[in-house]
CSV table of C-alpha atoms and ligand atoms in Angstrom, one decimal:
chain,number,residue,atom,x,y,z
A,1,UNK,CA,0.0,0.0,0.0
A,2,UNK,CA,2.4,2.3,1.3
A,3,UNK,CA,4.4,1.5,-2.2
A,4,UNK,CA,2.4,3.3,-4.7
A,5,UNK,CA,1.9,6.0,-2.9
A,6,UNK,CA,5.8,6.5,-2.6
A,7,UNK,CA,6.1,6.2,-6.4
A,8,UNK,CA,3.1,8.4,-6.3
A,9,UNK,CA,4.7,11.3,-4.8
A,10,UNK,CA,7.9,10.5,-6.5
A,11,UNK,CA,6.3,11.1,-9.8
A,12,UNK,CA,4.4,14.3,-9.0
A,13,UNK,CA,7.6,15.2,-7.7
A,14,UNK,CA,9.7,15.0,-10.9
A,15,UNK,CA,7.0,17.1,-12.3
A,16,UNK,CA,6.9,19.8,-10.7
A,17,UNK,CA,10.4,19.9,-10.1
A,18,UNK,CA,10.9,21.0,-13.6
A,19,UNK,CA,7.6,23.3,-14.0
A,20,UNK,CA,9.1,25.3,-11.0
A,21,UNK,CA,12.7,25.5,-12.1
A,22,UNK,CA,11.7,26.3,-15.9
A,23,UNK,CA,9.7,29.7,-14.3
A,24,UNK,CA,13.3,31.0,-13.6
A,25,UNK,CA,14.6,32.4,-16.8
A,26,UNK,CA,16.6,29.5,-18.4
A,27,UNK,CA,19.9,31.6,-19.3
A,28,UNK,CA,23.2,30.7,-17.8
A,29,UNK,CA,21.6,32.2,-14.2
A,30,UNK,CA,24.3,34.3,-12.7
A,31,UNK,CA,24.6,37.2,-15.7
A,32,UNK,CA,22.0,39.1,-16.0
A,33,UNK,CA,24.5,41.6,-17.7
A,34,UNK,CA,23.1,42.4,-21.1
A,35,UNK,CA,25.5,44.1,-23.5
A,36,UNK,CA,27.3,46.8,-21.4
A,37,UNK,CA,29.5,49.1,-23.1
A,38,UNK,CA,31.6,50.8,-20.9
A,39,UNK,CA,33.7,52.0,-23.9
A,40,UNK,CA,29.8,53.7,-24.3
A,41,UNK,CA,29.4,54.3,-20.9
A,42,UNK,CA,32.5,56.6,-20.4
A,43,UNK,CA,32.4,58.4,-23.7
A,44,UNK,CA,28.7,59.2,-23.4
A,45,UNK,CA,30.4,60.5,-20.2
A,46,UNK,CA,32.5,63.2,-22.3
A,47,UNK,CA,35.2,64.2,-19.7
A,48,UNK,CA,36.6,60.2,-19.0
A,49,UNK,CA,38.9,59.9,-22.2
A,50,UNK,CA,42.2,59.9,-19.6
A,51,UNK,CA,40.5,56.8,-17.6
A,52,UNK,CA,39.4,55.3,-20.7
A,53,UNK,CA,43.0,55.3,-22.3
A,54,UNK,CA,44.8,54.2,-18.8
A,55,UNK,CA,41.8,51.5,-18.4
A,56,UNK,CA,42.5,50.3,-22.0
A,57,UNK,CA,46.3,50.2,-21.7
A,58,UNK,CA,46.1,47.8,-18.6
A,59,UNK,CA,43.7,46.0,-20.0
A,60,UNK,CA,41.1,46.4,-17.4
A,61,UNK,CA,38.8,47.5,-20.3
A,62,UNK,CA,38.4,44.1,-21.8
A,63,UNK,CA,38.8,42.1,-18.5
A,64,UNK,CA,35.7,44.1,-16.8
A,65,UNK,CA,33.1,42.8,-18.9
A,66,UNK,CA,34.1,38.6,-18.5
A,67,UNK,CA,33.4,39.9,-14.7
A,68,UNK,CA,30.4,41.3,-14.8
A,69,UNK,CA,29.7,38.4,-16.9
A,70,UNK,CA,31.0,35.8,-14.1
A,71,UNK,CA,29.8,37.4,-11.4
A,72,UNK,CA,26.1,37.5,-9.9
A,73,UNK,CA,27.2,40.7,-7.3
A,74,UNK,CA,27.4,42.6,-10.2
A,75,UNK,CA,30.2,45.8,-10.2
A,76,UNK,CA,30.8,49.2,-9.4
A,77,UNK,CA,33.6,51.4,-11.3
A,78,UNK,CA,34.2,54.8,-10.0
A,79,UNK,CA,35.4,57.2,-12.7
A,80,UNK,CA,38.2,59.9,-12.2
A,81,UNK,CA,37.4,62.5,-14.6
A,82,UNK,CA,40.3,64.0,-17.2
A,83,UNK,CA,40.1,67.1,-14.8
A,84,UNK,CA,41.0,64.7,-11.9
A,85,UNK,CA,44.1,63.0,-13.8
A,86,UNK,CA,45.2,66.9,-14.8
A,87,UNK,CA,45.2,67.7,-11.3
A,88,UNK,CA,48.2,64.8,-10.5
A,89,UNK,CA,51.5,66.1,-9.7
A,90,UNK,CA,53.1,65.7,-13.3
A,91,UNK,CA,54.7,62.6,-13.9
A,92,UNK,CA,52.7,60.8,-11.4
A,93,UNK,CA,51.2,58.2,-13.9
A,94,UNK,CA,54.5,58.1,-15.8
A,95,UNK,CA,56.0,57.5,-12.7
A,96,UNK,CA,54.0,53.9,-11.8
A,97,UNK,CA,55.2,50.5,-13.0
A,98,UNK,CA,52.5,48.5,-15.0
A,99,UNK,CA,51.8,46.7,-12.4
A,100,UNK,CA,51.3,49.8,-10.1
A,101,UNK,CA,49.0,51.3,-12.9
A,102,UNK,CA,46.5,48.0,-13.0
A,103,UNK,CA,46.5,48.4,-9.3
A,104,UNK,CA,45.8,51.9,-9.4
A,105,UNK,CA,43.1,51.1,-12.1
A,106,UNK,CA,41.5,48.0,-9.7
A,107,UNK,CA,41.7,50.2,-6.8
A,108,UNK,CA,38.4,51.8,-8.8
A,109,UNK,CA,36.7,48.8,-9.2
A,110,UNK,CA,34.6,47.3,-6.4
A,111,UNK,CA,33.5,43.5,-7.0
A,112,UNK,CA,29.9,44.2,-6.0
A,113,UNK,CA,27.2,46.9,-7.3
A,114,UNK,CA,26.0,49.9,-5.0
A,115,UNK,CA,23.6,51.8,-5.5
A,116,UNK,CA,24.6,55.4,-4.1
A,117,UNK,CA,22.4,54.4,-0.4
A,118,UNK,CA,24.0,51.3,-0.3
A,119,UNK,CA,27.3,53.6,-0.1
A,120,UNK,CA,26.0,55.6,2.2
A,121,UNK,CA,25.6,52.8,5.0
A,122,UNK,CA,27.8,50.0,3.5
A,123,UNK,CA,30.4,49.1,5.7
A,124,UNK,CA,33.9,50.6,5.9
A,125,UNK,CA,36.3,50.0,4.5
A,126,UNK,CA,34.9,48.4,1.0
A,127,UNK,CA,37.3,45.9,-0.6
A,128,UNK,CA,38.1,47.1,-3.7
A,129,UNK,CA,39.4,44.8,-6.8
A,130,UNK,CA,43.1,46.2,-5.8
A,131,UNK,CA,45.4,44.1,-4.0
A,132,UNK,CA,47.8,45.0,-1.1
A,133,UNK,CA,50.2,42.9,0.7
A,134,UNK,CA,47.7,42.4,3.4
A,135,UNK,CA,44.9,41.8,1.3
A,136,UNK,CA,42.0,43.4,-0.7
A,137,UNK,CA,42.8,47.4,-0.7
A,138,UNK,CA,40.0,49.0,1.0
A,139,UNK,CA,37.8,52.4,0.1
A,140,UNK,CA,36.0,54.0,2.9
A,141,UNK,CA,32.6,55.7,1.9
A,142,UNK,CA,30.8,58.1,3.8
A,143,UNK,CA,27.4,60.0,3.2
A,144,UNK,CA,24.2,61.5,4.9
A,145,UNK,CA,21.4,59.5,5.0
A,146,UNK,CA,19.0,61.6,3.1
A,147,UNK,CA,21.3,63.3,0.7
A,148,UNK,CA,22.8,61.1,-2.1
A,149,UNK,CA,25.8,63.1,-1.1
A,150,UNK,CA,28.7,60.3,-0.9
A,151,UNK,CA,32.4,60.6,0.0
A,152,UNK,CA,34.8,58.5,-0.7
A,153,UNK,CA,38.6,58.1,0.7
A,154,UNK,CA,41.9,56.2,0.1
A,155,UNK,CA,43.6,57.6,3.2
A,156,UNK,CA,45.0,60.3,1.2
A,157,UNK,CA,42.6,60.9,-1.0
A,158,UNK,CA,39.3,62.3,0.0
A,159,UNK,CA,36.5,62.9,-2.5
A,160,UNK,CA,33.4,63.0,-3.3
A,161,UNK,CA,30.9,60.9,-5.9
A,162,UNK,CA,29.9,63.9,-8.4
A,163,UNK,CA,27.2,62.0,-10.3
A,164,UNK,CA,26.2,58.7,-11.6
A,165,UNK,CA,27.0,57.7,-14.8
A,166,UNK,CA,25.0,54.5,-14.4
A,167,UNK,CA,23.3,53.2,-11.6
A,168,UNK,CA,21.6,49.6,-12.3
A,169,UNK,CA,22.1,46.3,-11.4
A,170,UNK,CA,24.6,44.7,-12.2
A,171,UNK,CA,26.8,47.7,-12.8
A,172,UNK,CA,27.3,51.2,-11.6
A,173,UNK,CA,29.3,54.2,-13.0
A,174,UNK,CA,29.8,57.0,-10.3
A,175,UNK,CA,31.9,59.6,-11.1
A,176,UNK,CA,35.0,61.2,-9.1
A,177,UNK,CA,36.7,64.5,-9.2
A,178,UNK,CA,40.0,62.6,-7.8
A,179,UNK,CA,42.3,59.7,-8.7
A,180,UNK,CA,42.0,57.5,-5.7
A,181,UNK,CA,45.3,57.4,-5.1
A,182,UNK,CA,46.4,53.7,-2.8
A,183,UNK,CA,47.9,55.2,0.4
A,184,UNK,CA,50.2,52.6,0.0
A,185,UNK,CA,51.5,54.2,-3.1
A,186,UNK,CA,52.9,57.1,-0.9
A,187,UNK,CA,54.1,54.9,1.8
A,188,UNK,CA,57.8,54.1,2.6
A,189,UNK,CA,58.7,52.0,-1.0
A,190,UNK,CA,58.8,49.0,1.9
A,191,UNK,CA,59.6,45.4,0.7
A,192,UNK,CA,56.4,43.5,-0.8
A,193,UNK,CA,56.2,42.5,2.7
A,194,UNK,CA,55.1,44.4,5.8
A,195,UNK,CA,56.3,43.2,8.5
A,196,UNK,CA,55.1,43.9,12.3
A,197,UNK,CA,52.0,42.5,14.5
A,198,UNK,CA,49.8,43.8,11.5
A,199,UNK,CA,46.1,44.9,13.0
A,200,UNK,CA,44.5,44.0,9.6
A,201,UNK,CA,40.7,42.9,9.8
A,202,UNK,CA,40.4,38.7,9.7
A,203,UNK,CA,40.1,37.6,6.6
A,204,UNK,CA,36.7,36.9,5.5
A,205,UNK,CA,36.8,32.7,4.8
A,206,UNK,CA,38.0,32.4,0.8
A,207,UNK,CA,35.7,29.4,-0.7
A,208,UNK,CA,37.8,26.6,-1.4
A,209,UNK,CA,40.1,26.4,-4.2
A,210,UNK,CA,37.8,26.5,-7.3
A,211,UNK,CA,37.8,24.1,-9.8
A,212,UNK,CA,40.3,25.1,-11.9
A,213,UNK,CA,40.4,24.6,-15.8
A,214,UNK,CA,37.4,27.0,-16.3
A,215,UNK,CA,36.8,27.0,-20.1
A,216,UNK,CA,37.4,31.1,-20.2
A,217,UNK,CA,40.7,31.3,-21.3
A,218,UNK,CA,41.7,34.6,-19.4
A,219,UNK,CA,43.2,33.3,-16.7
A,220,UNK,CA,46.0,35.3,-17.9
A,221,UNK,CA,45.7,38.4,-16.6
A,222,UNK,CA,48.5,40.9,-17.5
A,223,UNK,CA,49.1,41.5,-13.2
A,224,UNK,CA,49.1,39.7,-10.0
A,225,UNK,CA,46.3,41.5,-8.9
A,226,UNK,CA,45.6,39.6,-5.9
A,227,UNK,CA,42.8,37.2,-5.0
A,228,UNK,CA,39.6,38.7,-5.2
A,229,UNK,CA,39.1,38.6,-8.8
A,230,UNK,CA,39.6,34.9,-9.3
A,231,UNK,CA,38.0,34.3,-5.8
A,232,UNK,CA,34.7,36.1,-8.2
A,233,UNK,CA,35.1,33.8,-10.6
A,234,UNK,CA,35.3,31.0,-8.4
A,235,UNK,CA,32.2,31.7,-6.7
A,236,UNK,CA,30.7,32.2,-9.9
A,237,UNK,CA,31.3,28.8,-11.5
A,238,UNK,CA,30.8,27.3,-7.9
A,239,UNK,CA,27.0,28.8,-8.7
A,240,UNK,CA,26.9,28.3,-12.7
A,241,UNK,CA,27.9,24.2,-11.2
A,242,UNK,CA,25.2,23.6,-8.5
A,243,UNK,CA,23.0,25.3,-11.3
A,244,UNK,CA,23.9,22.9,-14.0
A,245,UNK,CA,23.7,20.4,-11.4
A,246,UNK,CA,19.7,21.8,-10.4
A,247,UNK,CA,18.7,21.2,-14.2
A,248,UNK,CA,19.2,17.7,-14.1
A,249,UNK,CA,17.5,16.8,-11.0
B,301,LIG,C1,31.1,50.2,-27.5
B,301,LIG,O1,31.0,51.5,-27.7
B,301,LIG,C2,32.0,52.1,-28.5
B,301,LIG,C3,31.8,53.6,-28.4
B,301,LIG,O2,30.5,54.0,-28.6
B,301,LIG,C4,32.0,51.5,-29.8
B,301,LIG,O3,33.0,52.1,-30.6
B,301,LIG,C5,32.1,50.0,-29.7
B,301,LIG,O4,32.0,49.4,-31.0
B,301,LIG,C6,31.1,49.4,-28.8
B,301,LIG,N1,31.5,48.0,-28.6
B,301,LIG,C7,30.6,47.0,-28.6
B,301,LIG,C8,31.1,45.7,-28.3
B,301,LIG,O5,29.4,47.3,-28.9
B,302,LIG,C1,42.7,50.7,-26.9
B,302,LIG,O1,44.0,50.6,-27.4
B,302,LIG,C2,44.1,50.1,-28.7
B,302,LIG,C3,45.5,49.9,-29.0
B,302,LIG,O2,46.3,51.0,-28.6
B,302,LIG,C4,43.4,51.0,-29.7
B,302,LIG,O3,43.5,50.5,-31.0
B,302,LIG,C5,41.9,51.1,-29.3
B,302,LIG,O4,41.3,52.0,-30.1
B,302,LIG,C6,41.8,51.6,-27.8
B,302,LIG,N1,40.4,51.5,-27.4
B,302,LIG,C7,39.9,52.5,-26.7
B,302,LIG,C8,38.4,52.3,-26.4
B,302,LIG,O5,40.5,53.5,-26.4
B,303,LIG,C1,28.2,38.0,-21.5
B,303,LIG,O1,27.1,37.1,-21.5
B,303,LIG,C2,26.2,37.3,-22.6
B,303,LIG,C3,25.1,36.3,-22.4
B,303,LIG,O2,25.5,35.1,-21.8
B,303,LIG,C4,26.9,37.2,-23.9
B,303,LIG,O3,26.0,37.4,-24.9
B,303,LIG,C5,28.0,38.2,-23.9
B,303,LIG,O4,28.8,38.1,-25.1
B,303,LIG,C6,29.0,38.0,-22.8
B,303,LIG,N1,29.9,39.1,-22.8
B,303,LIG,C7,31.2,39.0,-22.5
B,303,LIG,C8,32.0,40.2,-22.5
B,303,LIG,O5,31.7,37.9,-22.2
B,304,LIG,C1,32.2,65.2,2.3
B,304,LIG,O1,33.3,66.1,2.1
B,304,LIG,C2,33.0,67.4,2.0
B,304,LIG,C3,34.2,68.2,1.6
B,304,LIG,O2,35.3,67.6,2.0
B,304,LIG,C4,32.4,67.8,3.4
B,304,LIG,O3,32.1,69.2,3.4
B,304,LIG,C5,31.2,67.0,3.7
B,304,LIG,O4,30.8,67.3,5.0
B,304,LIG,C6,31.5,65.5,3.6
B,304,LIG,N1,30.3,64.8,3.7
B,304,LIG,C7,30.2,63.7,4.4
B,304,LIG,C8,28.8,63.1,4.4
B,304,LIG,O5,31.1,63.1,4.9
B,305,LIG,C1,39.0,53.6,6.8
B,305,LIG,O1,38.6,53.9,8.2
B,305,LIG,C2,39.2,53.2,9.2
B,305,LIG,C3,38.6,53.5,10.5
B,305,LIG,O2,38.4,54.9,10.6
B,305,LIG,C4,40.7,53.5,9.1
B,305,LIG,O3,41.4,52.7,10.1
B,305,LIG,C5,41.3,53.1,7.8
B,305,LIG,O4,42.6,53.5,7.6
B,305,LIG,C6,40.5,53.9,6.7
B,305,LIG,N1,40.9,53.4,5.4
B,305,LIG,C7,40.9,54.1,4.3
B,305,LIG,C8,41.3,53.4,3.0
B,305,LIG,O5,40.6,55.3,4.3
C-alpha cells in the first residue's frame, strides 16, 4: 500500500520539479548583464577619455566585462574624470610601473554593485578589486542619510561621488573629481612584505580552491592582482555548477 503512494509522490515530484525550475529564466543564471558598453558608458560621459585610455592600456577594459559576466554581485567602477588626472603632480602616472597602474586602475573597481544608499551605510572600508600585501585594498565611503551626497577616501585621498553615470544592477558608473590614489603608493617603497604584528581585519573565509580549468581562457591576466578577482570567478562557477547540477534533478 504504502508502495504506490511513494512512487506516487515520486512522480508528482519530478514534475513539478521541472515546472518550477523552468519559471526562472533559463539563461546561464548568474549574468544578468546584457550588453554593457563601458567604452559607451564613459564616452557618453565626455570628460573620461584619460581613464578610458589608462583602463585600455592595462587591459582592465576588456577584463571588466568577463566579470560582470561571471559574477552575480554585479560591479561598481568609479570614474576619475580627465580634470582629476590633470590635477596629478606631473609625472605621477609616468612614474608607476605596469603593475602599479592596474593596481591603481582596480583600486576603482569594487567587486559588488551599489547603488549610491547602499554607499552611504555600507560598511567601511569596501574591498576594492586592488590588492595589497595584506589583502584586498579598501575604500571607505561616507554619506548623509537623506542626501545622495557620498564621500569616498583612500587615506589620502578624499573625495566625493559627483554624479552617476550609471546606476543599475549589475553595474554602476559613479563619477570622481580625484584619482583615488592607494595610500600605500605614498608609503615608505617598503619590501612586498610588511612586517610587524599587522592589525589587519580577519580575513573573510575564501571558498575553497575553485575548480580550476574553467573554459574562459583569461586566466592570464596581465598582473598579480591579488585574489579577489579569481576568488569572483570562483564563486561564480561554484554557482553556474550547482546550477547545472539543479537542471538535471
Ligand atoms: C562600445 O561603444 C564604443 C563607443 O561607442 C563603440 O565604438 C564600440 O564598438 C562598442 N562596442 C561594442 C562591443 O558594442
Ligand atoms: C585601446 O587601445 C588600442 C591599441 O592601442 C586602440 O586600438 C583602441 O582604439 C583603444 N580603445 C579605446 C576604447 O580607447
Ligand atoms: C556576457 O554574456 C552574454 C550572455 O551570456 C553574452 O552574450 C556576452 O557576449 C557576454 N559578454 C562577455 C563580454 O563575455
Ligand atoms: C564630504 O566632504 C565634504 C568636503 O570635504 C564635506 O564638506 C562633507 O561634510 C563631507 N560629507 C560627508 C557626508 O562626509
Ligand atoms: C577607513 O577607516 C578606518 C577607520 O576609521 C581606518 O582605520 C582606515 O585606515 C580607513 N581606510 C581608508 C582606506 O581610508
Amino acid at each position: 500500500m504504502a508502495a504506490p503512494l511513494i512512487l506516487l509522490s515520486l512522480t508528482h515530484l519530478l514534475f513539478l520539479l521541472p515546472s518550477t525550475l523552468s519559471q526562472t529564466p533559463s539563461a546561464p543564471a548568474p549574468g544578468p548583464a546584457g550588453p554593457i558598453n563601458l567604452t559607451a558608458i564613459l564616452v557618453q560621459g565626455g570628460q573620461y577619455s584619460a581613464f578610458l585610455r589608462l583602463l585600455n592600456q592595462t587591459q582592465v577594459l576588456t577584463q571588466l566585462p568577463n566579470q560582470l559576466n561571471n559574477s552575480n554581485q554585479g560591479m561598481t567602477l568609479l570614474a576619475p574624470t580627465d580634470n582629476a588626472f590633470q590635477n596629478l603632480p606631473s609625472g605621477t602616472l609616468n612614474g608607476l610601473s605596469e603593475d602599479k597602474k592596474v593596481k591603481l586602475v582596480l583600486y576603482h573597481v569594487l567587486p559588488k554593485y551599489y547603488s549610491l544608499e547602499d554607499l552611504v551605510t555600507v560598511s567601511n572600508p569596501v574591498p576594492t578589486q586592488a590588492g595589497g600585501s595584506k589583502g584586498s585594498l579598501g575604500l571607505n565611503f561616507s554619506g548623509r542619510a537623506n542626501s545622495n551626497q557620498v564621500n569616498v577616501s583612500s587615506g589620502v585621498v578624499d573625495t566625493q561621488i559627483t554624479n552617476a553615470l550609471r546606476q543599475q544592477f549589475p553595474f554602476a558608473v559613479y563619477s570622481v573629481d580625484q584619482v583615488l590614489i592607494p595610500s600605500e603608493f605614498s608609503e615608505a617603497p617598503a619590501p612586498e612584505s610588511e612586517s610587524g604584528p599587522s592589525s589587519s581585519p580577519p580575513v573573510a573565509g575564501k571558498p575553497a580552491k575553485a575548480p580550476s580549468g574553467a573554459e574562459d581562457g583569461d586566466g592570464t591576466s596581465p598582473a598579480n592582482n591579488g585574489g579577489g578577482r579569481t576568488v569572483d570567478v570562483g564563486v561564480g562557477l561554484v554557482g553556474g555548477v550547482v546550477l547545472f547540477c539543479m537542471a538535471f534533478l
